[in-house]
XYZ file of C-alpha atoms in Angstrom:
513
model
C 1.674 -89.921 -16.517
C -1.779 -91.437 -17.334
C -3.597 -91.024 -20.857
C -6.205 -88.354 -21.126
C -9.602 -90.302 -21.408
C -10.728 -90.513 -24.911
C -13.763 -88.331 -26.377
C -13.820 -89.599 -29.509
C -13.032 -93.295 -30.810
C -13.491 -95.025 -34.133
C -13.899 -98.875 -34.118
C -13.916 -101.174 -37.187
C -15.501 -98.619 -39.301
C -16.468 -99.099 -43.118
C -17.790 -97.792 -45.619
C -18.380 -98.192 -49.414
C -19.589 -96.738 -52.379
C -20.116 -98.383 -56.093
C -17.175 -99.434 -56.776
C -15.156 -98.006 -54.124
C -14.055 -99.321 -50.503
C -13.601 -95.654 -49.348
C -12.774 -96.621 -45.668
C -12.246 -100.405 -44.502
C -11.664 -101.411 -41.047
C -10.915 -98.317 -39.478
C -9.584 -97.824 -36.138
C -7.949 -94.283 -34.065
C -8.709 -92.877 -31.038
C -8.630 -88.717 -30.184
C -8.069 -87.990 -26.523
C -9.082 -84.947 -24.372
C -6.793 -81.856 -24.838
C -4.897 -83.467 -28.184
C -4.282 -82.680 -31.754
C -4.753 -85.590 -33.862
C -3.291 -85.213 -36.845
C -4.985 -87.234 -39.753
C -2.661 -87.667 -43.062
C -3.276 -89.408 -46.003
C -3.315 -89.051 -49.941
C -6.189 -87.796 -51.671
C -8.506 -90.396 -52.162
C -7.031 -92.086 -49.027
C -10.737 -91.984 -47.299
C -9.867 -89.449 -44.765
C -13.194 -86.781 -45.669
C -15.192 -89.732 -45.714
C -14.102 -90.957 -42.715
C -15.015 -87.385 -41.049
C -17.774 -87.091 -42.993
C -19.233 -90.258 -40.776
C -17.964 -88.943 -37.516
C -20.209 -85.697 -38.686
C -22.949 -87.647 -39.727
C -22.757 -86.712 -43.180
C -22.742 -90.464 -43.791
C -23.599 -93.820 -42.304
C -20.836 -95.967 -42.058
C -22.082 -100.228 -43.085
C -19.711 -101.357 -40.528
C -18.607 -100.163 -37.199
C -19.114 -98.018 -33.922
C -18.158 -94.694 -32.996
C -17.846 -94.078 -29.299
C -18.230 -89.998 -27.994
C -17.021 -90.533 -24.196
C -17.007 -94.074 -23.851
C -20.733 -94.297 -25.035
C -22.000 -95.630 -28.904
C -23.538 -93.456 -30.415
C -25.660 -93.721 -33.630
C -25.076 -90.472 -35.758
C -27.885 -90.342 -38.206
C -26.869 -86.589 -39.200
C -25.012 -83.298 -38.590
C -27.589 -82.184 -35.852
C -26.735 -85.660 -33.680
C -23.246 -84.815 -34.101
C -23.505 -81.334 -33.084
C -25.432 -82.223 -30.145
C -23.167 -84.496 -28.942
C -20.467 -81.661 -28.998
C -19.041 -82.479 -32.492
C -18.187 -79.404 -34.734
C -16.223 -79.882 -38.245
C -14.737 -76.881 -40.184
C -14.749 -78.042 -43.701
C -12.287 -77.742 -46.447
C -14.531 -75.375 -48.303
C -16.492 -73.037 -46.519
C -20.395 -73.489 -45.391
C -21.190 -69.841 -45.392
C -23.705 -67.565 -47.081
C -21.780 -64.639 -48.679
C -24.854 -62.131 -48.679
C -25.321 -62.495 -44.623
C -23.267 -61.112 -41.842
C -21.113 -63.222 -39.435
C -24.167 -62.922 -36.886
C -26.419 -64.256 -39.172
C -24.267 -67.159 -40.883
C -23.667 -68.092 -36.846
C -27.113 -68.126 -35.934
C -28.121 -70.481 -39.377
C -30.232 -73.436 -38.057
C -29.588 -72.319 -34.380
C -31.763 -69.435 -34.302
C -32.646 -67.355 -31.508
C -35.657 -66.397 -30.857
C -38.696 -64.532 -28.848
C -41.800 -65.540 -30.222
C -41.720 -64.729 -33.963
C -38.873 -62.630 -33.432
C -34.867 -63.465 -34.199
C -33.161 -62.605 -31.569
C -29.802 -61.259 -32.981
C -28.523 -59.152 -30.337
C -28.591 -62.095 -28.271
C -26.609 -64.006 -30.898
C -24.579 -61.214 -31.051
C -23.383 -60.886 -27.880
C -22.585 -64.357 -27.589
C -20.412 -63.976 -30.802
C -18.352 -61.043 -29.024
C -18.196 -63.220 -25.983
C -16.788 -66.374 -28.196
C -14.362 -64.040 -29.924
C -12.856 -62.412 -27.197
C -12.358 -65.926 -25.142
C -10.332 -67.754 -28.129
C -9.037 -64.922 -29.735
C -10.958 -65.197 -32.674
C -11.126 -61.382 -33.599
C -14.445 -61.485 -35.847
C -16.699 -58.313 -36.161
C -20.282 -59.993 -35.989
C -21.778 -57.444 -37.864
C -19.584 -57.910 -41.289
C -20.816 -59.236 -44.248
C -19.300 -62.389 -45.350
C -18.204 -61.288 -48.534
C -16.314 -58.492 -47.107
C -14.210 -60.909 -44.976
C -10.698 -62.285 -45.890
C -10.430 -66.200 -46.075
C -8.685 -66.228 -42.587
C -11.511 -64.503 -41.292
C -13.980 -66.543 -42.787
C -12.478 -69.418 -41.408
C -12.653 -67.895 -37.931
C -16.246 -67.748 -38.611
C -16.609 -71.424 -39.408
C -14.694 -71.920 -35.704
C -17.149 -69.800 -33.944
C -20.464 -71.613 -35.587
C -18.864 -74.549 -33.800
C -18.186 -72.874 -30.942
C -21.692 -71.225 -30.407
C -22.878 -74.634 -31.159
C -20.459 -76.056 -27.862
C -18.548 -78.191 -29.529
C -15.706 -79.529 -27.583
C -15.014 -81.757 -30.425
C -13.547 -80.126 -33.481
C -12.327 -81.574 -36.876
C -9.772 -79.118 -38.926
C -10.419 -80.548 -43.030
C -7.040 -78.851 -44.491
C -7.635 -75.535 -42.495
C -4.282 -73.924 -43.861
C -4.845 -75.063 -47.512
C -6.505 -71.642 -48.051
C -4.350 -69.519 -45.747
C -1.524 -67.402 -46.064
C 1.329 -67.945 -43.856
C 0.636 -65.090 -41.259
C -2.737 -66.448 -40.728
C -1.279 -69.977 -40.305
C -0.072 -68.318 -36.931
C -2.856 -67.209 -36.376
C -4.689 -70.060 -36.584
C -2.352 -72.211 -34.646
C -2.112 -69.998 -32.156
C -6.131 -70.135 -31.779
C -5.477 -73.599 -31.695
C -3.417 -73.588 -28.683
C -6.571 -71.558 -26.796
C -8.582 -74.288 -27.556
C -6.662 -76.674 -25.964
C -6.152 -74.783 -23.162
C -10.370 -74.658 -23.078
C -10.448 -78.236 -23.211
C -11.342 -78.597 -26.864
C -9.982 -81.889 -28.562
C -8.880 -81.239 -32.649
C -8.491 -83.407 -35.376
C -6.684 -81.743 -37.752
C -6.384 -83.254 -41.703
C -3.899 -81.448 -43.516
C -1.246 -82.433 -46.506
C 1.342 -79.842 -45.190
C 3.768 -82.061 -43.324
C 6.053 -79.426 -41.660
C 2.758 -78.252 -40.061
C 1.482 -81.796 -38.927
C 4.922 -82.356 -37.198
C 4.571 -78.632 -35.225
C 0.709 -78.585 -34.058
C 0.010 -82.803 -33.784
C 0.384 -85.110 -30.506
C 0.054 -88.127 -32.420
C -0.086 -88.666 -35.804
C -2.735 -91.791 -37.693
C -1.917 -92.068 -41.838
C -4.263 -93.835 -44.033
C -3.328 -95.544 -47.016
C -6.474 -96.653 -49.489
C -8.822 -96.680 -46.996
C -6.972 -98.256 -44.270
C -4.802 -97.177 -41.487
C -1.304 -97.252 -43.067
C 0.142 -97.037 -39.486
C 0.617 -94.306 -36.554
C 3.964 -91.892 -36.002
C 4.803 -89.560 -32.931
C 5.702 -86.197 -34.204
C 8.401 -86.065 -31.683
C 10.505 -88.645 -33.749
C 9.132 -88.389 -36.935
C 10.448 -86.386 -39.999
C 8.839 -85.167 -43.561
C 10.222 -87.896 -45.062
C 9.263 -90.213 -43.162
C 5.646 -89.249 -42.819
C 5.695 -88.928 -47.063
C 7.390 -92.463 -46.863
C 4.060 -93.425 -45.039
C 1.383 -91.954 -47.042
C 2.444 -93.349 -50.338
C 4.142 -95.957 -49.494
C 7.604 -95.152 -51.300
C 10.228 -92.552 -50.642
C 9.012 -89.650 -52.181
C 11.728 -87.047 -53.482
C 10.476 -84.133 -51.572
C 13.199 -81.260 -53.321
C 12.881 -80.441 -56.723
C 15.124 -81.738 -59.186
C 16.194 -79.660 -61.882
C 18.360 -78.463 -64.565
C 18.978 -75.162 -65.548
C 16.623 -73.033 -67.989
C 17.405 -72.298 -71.105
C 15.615 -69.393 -72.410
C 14.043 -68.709 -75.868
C 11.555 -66.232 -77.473
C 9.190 -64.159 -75.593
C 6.109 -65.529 -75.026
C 4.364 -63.071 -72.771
C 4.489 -59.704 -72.449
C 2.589 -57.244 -70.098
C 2.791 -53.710 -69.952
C 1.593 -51.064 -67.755
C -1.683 -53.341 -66.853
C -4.264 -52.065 -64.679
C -7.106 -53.950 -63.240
C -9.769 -53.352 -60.872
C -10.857 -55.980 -57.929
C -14.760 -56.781 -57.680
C -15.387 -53.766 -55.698
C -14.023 -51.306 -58.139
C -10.653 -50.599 -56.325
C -7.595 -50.773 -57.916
C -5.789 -54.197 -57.596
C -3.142 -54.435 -60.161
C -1.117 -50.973 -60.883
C 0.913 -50.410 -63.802
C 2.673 -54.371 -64.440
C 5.356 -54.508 -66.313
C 6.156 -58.479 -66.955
C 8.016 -60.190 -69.854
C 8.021 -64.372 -69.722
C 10.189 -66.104 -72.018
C 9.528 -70.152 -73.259
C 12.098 -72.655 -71.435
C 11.448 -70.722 -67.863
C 9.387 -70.434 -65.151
C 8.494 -67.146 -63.747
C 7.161 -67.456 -60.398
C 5.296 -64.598 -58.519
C 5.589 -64.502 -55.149
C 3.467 -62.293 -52.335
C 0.955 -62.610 -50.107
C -2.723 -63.434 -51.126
C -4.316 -60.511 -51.947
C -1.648 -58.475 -53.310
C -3.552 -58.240 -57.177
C -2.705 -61.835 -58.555
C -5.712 -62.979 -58.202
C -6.918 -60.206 -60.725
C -3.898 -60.256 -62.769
C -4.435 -64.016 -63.511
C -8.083 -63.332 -64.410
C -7.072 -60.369 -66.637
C -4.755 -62.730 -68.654
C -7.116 -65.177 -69.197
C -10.059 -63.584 -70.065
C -11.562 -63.668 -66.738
C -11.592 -60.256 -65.839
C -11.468 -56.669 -67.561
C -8.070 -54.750 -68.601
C -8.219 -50.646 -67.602
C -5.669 -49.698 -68.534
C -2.597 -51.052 -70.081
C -1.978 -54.436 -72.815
C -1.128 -57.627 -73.081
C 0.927 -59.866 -75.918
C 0.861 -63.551 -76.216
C 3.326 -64.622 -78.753
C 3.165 -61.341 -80.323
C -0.294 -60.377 -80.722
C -2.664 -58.428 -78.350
C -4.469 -60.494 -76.790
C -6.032 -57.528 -74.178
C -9.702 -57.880 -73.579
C -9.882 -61.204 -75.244
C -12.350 -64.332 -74.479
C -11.406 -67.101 -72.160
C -12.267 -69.358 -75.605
C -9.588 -66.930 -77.854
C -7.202 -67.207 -74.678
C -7.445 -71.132 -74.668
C -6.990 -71.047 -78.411
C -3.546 -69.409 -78.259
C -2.263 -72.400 -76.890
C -2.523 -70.921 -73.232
C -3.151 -73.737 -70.414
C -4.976 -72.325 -67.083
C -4.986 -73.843 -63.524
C -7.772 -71.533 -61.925
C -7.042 -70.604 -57.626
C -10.574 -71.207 -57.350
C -10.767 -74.926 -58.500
C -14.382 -75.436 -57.922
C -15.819 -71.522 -59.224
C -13.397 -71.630 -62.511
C -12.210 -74.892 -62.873
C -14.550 -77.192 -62.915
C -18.530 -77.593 -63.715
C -19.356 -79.775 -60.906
C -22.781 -81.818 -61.986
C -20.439 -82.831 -65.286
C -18.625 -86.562 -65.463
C -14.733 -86.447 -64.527
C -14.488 -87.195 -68.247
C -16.658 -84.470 -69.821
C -14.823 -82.019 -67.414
C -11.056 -83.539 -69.041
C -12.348 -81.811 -72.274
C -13.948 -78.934 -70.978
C -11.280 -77.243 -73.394
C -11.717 -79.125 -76.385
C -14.761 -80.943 -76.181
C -15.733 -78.988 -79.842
C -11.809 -80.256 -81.656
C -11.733 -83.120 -84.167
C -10.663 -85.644 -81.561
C -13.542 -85.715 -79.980
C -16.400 -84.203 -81.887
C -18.017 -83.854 -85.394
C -18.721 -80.708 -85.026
C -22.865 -81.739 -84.455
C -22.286 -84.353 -82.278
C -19.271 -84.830 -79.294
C -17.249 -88.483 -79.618
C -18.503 -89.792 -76.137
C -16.049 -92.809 -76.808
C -12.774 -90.899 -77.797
C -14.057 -88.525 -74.672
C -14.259 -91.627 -72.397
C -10.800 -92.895 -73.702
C -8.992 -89.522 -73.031
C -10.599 -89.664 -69.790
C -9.417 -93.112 -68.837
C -5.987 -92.476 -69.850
C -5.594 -89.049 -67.583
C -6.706 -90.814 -64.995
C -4.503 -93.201 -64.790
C -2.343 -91.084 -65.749
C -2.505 -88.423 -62.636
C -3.880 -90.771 -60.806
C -7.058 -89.524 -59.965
C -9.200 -91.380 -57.115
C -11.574 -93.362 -57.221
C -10.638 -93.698 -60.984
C -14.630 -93.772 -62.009
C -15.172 -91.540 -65.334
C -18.534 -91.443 -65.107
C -19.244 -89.872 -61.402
C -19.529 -86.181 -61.017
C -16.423 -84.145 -60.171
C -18.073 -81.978 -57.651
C -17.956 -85.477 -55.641
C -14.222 -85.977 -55.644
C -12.499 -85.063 -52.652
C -10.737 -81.143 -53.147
C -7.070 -82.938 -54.291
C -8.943 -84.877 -56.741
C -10.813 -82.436 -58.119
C -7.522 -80.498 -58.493
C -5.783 -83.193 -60.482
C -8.679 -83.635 -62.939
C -7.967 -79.844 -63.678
C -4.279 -80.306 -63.887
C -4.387 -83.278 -65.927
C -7.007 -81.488 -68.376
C -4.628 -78.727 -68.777
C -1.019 -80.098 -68.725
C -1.794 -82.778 -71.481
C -3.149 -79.867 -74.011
C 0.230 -79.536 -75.137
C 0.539 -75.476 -74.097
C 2.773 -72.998 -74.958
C 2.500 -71.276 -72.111
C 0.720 -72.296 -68.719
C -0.649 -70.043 -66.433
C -0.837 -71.962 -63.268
C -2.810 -70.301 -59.938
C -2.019 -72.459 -56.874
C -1.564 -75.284 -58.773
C -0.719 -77.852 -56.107
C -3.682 -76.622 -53.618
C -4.648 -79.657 -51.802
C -2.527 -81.872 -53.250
C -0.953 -84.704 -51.245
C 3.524 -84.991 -51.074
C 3.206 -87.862 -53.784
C 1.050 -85.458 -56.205
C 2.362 -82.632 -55.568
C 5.922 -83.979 -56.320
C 4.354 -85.477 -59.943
C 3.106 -82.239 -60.964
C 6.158 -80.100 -59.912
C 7.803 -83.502 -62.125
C 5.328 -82.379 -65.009
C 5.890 -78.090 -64.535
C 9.591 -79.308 -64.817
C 8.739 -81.169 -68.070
C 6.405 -78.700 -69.929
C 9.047 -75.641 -69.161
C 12.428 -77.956 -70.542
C 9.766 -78.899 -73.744
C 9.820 -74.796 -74.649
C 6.469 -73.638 -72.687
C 6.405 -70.432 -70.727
C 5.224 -70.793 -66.644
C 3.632 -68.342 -64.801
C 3.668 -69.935 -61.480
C 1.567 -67.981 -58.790
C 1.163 -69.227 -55.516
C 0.987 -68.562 -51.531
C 3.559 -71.173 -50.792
C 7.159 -69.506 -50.580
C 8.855 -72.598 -50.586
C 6.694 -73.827 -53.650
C 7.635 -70.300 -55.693
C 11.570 -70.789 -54.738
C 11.976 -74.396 -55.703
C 10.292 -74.219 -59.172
C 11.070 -70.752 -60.283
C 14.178 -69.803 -62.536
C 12.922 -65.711 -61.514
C 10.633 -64.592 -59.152
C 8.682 -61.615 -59.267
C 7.603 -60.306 -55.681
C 3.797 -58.758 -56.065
C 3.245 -56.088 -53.048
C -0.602 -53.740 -52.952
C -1.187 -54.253 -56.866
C 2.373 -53.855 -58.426
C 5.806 -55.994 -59.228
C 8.157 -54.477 -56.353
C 11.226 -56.350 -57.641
C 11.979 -59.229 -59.813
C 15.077 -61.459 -59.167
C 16.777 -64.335 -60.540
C 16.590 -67.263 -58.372
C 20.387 -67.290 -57.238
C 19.282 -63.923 -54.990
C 15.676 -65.043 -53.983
C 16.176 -66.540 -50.898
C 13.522 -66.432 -48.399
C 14.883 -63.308 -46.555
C 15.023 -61.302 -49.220
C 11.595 -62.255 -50.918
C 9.694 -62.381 -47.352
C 11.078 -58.455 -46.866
C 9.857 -58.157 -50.558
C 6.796 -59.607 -49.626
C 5.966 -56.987 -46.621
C 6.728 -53.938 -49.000
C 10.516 -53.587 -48.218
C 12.069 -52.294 -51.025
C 15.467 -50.455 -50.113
C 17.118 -53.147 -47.522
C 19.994 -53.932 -50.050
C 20.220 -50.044 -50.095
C 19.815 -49.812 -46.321
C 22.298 -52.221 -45.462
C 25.022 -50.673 -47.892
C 24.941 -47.662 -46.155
C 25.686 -49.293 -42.726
């Protein structure tokens, strides 16, 4: 059977930065009809490499080819008229404007001075009801769950006719129902004749959706692999370049005091609405307490309610004994409470700030590093240098603004910053988000560590899997409350996935067969 022509090829391409050979010779090829899946750690060049194909930069060295022609993409508007879309990582959208209007954004229609929306409109319905897409193109963003939003993202390129599309980590935000969804949408495309790239760190998902799989390795192409015959590990094995241990490895917990206790907390969402109804959670140092449930269930607003983030209604709160409702983020932080926010880039990091001044965001004001007039840029800079190393953040350049790390990187400033605090209890909000299968087994290495040195982990995240492996108990959150909490000899993933959708009485139901 012959080879689907390519649409897209990538020949000798670099390109550098000060200090940094972010891509170097690269080569790969994406066919007509195929998913290519593009793996790598972060750091491993693969958003710059995109971010060339998109015109976002220019590469020094190289060609890319669209159909067998060069082409010279001096920005996003060359590569959208050539039929390249890209769906990034983080969302372009305007929360204050509907879907119609976000869709329309530099691609207006219009009749004289007029905008024509209806037109736009129409065309949205039309998009939506080809691929399955199932957006209403009169709802505001903000209103819009972050499956939908990405749905949004796939129209723009859509209504722009792109048969090109590149996927940056498009199930790093998503639960696992919308996952589905999205591969399913997938599958439409291909059937349209729409070609995919599709950069992701979730290697179960590479190996399902991919025809052919390209890894880079430090800014080269560490080799190819063919999902048919390739495994986790061996796709791990080639992004790092080492067997990576890809199960958790630990002992049992050994409980002490209580270091956390919540009871009866209520707390509204943004829009006034209840989201977390009557919580009743105790945590205890030496154990990990994971909480398990769909996004959108109230963790979001339980985390922010424990950390200062958001207003208690009803209901209190005890760190290590003392009420701590209502209290500051700073009076929080001071307990000796460590915080990885879900929102990495709104909570967790002030993006114009160095990598190093954003390792001390905490404790820029302590002893170590200040005089209390005037903060120790040199004991700041040597902190900074050794958490770099130490989580291996890339490139390893203190002095370049975090908002210009890639999304993994910017996670593992904000992981480093708050694991090396010395905590007594960490409160950790999808803490491996983004993360690459050699980070993301370090930092389950370092939850492992912190919990057998006597902290207490809250561990909330959307990955099941994640929640089982690390968790001594899991707490199932379903529509704002704890439906059951279990030790982690009963939570398998049957039980907690019924949890999960509500089900409460299936022990009961299936005694009474």
């Amino acid at each position: 059977m012959t080879a689907a022509a390519p649409v897209l090829e990538v020949r000798g391409i670099s390109k550098r930065f000060p200090g940094v050979l972010a891509n170097d010779n690269i080569n790969l090829t994406l066919r007509k009809g195929q998913v290519l899946g593009l793996l790598g750690e972060n750091g491993a060049g693969k958003s710059t490499l995109m971010n060339m194909i998109y015109g976002l930069y220019k590469p020094d060295e190289g060609e890319i080819l669209v159909n067998g022609q060069a082409v010279d993409i001096a920005g996003p508007k060359d590569a959208i008229d050539l039929g390249i879309g890209m769906v990034h990582q983080h969302f372009q959208l305007v929360d204050v404007l509907t879907v119609t209007e976000n869709v329309m954004l530099g691609n207006e229609s219009v009749s004289g001075p007029f905008l024509r929306r209806d037109r736009a409109r129409r065309e949205i319905l039309e998009l939506s009801s080809e691929y399955g897409l199932d957006v209403n193109p009169d709802a505001l963003i903000a209103d819009l769950p972050v499956g939908v939003q990405q749905r949004v993202e796939i129209i723009k390129a859509l209504y722009r006719h792109a048969d090109i599309l590149i996927l940056d980590e498009p199930t790093a935000v998503l639960t696992p129902q919308e996952t589905r969804g999205l591969f399913k949408i997938m599958h439409t495309l291909l059937e349209k004749g729409v070609s995919i790239i599709f950069i992701s760190h979730k290697l179960k998902e590479v190996l399902e959706i991919c025809d052919d799989v390209v890894v880079l390795r430090r800014g080269k192409v560490a080799g190819h692999a063919d999902p048919q015959r390739s495994t986790e590990g061996s796709l791990a094995s080639l992004m790092v370049g080492r067997d990576v241990i890809l199960e958790v490895e630990k002992a049992a917990a050994t409980p002490g005091d209580e270091i956390l206790n919540i009871v009866n907390l209520q707390v509204h969402d943004d829009r006034g609405l209840p989201a977390v109804e009557g919580v009743n959670l105790g945590l205890q140092r030496g154990e990990i307490l994971g909480i398990a449930g769909v996004q959108g269930n109230g963790q979001t607003e339980l985390v922010e309610a424990l950390t200062g983030m958001r207003p208690v209604d009803d209901g209190r709160f005890y760190i290590k004994g003392e009420d701590m409702t209502d209290s500051s983020p700073r009076r929080v932080t001071e307990k000796g409470v460590g915080h990885v926010p879900e929102d990495r880039q709104r909570d967790g990091l002030v993006a114009g700030f160095t990598v190093m001044h954003n390792l001390v965001l905490c404790t820029y004001y302590r002893n170590e590093f200040s005089n209390i007039i005037v903060v120790d840029d040199r004991a700041i800079a040597d902190n900074a240098h050794q958490l770099v190393e130490q989580y291996d953040v890339r490139p390893p350049i203190i002095n370049n603004p975090a908002g210009g790390l890639s999304g993994g990187n910017q996670q593992k400033v904000i992981v480093a910053r708050e694991f090396s605090r010395g905590v007594d209890l960490l409160i950790a909000s999808q803490p491996t988000r983004g993360l690459d299968v050699g980070s993301i087994e370090f930092i389950h290495k370092q939850i492992i560590r912190m919990r057998d040195e006597g902290a207490g982990i809250l561990l909330v995240s959307s990955e099941l899997d994640e929640v089982l492996s690390l968790s001594d108990r899991v707490a199932v959150m379903f529509e704002g409350q704890i439906i059951d909490i279990l030790p982690i000899e009963e939570a398998d993933k049957d039980t907690v996935g019924l949890r999960m959708a509500g089900v409460r009485d299936d022990i009961q139901r299936e005694g009474a067969k």
